mmCIF file with all atom_site columns, C-alpha atoms in Angstrom:
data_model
loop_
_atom_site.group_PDB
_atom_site.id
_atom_site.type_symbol
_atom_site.label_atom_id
_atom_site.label_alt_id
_atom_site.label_comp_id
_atom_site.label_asym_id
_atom_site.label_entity_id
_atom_site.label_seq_id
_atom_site.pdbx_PDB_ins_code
_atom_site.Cartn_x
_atom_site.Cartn_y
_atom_site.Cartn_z
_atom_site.occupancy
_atom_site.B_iso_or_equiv
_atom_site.pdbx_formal_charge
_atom_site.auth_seq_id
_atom_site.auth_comp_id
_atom_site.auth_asym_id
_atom_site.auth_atom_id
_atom_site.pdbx_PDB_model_num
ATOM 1  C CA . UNK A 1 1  ? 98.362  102.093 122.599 1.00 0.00 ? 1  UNK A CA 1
ATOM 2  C CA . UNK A 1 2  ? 100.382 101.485 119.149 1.00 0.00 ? 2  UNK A CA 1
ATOM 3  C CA . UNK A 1 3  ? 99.890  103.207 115.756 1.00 0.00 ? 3  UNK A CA 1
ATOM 4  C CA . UNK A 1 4  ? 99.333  101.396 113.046 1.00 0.00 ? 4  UNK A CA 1
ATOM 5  C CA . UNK A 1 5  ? 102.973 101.935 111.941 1.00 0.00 ? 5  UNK A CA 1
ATOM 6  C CA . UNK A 1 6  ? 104.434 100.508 115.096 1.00 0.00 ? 6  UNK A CA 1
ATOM 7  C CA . UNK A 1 7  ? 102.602 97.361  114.773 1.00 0.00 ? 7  UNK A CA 1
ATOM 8  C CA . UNK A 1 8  ? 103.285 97.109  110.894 1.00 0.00 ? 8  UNK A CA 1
ATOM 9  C CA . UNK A 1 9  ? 107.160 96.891  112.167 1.00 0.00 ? 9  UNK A CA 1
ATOM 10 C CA . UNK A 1 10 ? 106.386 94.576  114.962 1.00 0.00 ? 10 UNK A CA 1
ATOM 11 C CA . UNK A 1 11 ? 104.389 92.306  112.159 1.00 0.00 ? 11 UNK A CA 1
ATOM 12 C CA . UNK A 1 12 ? 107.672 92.792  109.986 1.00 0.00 ? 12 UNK A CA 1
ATOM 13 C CA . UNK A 1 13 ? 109.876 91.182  112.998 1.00 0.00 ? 13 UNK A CA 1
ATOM 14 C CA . UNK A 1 14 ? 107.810 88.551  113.448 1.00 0.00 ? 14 UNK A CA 1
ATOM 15 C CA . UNK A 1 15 ? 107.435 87.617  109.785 1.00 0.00 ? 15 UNK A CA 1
ATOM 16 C CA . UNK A 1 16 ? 111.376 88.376  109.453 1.00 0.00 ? 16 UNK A CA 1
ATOM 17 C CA . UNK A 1 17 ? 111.969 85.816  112.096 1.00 0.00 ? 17 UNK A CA 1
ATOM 18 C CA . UNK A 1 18 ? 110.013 82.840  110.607 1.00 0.00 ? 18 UNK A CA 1
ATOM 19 C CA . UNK A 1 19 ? 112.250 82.409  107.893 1.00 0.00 ? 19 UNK A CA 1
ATOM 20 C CA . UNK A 1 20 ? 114.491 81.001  110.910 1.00 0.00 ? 20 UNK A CA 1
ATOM 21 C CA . UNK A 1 21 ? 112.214 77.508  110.853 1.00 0.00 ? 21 UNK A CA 1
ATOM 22 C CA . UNK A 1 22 ? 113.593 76.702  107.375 1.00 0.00 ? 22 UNK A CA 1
ATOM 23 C CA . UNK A 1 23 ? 116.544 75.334  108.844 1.00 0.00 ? 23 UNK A CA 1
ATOM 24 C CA . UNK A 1 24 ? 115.171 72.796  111.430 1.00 0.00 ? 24 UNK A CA 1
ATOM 25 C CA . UNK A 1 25 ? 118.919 71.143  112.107 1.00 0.00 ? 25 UNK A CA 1
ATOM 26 C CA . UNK A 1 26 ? 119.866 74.491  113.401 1.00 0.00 ? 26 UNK A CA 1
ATOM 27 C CA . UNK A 1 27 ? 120.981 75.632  116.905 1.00 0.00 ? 27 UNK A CA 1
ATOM 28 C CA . UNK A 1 28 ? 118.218 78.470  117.145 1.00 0.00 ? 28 UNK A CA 1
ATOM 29 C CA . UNK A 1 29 ? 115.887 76.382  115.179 1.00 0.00 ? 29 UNK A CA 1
ATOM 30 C CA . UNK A 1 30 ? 114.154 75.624  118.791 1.00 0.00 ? 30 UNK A CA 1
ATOM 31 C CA . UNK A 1 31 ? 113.503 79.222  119.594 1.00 0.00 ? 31 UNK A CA 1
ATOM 32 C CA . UNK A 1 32 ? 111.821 79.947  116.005 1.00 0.00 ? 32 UNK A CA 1
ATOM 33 C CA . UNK A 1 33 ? 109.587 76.782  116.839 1.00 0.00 ? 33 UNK A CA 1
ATOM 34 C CA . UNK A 1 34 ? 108.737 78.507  119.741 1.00 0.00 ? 34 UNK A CA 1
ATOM 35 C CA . UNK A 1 35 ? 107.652 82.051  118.186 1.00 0.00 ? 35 UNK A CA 1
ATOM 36 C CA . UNK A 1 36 ? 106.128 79.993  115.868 1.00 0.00 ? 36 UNK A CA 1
ATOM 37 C CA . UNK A 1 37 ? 103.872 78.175  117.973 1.00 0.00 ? 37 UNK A CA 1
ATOM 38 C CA . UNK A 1 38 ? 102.597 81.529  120.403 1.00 0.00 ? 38 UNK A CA 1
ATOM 39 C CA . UNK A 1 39 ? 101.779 83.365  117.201 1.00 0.00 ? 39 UNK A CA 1
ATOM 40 C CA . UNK A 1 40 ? 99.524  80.507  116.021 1.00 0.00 ? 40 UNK A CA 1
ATOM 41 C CA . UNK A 1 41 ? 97.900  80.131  119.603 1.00 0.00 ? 41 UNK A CA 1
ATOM 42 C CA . UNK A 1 42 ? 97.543  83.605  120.442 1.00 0.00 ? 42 UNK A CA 1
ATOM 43 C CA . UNK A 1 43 ? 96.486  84.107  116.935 1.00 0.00 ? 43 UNK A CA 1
ATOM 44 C CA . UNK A 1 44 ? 98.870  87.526  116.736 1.00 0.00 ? 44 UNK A CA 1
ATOM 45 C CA . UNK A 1 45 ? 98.086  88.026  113.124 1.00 0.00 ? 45 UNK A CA 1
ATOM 46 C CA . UNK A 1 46 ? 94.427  88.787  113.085 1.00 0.00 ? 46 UNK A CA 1
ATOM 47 C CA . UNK A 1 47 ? 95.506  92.866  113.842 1.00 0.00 ? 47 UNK A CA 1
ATOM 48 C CA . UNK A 1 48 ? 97.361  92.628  110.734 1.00 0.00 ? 48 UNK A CA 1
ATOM 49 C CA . UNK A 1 49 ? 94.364  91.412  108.908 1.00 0.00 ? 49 UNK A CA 1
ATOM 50 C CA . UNK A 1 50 ? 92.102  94.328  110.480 1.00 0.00 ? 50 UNK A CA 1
ATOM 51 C CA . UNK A 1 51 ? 94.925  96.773  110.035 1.00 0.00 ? 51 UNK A CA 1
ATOM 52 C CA . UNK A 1 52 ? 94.358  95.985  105.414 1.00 0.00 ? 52 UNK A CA 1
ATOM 53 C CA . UNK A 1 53 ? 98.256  94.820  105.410 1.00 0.00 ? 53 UNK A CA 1
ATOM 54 C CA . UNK A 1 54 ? 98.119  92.759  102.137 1.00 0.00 ? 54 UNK A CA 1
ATOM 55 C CA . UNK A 1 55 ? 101.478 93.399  101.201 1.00 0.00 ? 55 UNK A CA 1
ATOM 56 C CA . UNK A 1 56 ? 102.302 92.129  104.895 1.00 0.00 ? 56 UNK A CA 1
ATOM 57 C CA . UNK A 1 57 ? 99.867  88.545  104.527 1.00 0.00 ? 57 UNK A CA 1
ATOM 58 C CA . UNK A 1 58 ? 101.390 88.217  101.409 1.00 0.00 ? 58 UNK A CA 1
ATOM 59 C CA . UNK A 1 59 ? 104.794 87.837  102.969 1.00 0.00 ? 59 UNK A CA 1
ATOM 60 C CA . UNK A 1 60 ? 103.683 85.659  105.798 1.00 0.00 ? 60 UNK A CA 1
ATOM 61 C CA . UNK A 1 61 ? 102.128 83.242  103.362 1.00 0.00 ? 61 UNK A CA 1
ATOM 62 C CA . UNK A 1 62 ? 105.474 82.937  101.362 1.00 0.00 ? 62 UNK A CA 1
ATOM 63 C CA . UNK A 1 63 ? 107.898 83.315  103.983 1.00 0.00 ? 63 UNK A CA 1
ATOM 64 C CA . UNK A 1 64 ? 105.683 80.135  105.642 1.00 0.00 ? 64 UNK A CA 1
ATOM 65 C CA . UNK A 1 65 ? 105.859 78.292  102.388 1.00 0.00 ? 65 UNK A CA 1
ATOM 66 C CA . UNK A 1 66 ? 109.266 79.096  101.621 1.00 0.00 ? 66 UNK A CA 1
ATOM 67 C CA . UNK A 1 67 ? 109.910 77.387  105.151 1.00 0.00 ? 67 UNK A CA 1
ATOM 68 C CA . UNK A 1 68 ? 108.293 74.411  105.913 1.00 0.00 ? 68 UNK A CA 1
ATOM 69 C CA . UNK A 1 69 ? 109.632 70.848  104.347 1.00 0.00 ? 69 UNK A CA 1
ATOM 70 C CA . UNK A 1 70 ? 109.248 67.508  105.113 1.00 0.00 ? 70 UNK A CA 1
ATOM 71 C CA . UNK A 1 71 ? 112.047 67.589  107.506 1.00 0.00 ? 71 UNK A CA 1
ATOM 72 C CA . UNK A 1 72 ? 109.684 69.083  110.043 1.00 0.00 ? 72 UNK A CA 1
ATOM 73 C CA . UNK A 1 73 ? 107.343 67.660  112.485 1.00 0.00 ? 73 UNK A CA 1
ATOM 74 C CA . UNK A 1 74 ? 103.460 67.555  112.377 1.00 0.00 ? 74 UNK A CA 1
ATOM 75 C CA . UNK A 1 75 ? 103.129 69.960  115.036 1.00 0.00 ? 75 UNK A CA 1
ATOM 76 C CA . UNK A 1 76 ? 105.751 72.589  112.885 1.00 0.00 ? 76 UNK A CA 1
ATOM 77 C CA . UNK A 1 77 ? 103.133 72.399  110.036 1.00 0.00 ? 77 UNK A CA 1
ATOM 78 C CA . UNK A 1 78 ? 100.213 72.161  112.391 1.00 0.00 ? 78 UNK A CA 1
ATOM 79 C CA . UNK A 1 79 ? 100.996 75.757  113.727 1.00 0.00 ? 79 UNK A CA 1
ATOM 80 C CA . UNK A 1 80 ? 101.453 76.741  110.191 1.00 0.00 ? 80 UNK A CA 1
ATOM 81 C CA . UNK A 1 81 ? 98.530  75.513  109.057 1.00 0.00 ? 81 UNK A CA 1
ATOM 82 C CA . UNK A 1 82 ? 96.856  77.561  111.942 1.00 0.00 ? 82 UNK A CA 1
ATOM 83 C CA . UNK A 1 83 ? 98.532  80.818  111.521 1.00 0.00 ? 83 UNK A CA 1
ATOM 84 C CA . UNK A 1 84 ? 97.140  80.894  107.623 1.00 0.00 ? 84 UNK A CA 1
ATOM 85 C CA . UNK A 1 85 ? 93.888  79.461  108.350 1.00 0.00 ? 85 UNK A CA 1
ATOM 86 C CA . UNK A 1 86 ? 93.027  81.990  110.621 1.00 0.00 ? 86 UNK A CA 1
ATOM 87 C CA . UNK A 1 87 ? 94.212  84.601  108.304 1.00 0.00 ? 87 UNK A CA 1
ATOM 88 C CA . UNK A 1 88 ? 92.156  83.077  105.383 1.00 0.00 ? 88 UNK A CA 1
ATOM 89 C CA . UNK A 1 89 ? 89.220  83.340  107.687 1.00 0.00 ? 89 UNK A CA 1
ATOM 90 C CA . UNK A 1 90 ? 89.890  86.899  108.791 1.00 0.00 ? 90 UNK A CA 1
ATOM 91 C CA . UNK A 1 91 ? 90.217  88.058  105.234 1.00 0.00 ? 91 UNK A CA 1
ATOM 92 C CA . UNK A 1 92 ? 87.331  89.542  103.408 1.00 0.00 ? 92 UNK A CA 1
ATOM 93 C CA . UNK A 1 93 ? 88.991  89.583  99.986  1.00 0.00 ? 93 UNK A CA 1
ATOM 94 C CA . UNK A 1 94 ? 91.720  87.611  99.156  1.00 0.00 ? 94 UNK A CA 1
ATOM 95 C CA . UNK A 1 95 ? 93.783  89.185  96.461  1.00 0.00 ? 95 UNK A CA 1
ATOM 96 C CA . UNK A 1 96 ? 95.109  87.921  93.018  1.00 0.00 ? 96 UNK A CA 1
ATOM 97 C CA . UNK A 1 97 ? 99.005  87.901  94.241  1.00 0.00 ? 97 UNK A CA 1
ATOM 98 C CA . UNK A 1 98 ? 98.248  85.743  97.290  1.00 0.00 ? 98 UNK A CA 1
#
């Protein structure tokens, strides 16, 4: 029902909106926990990993690392953990930048 294009944008969003769990004092910060933890249980980023966005898994792995700290709880960095685990085993080649 979506082109490939529309879901590359919808990926973008999502990615965009992670950055949001870097701050976890923050007023929103609750809301980006949320997103966080339906993309890593519904597993949303598999289509991305069928759909040969690199550039795209790149991002989520940096914008991830670039977020989490040790001010976060163990379930933050459990759904993390998740989210890249299941790309690394969706992947069939993982390339040099990532």
């Amino acid at each position: 029902p979506f082109s490939s294009d529309d879901l590359k944008v919808v990926f973008e969003l999502f990615i965009s909106q992670l950055a949001g769990l870097a701050d976890a004092d923050g007023p929103s910060f609750r809301r980006y926990f949320y997103l966080l933890e339906r993309l890593a249980i519904v597993k949303s980023f598999v289509p991305m990993i069928d759909l040969k966005c690199d550039d795209l898994v790149r991002n989520l792995f940096e914008k991830l690392f670039e977020s989490i700290s040790e001010n976060h709880s163990i379930r933050v960095s459990k759904h993390m953990l998740d989210i890249l685990g299941t790309c690394l085993e969706e992947v069939d080649h993982i390339g040099q930048p990532l």
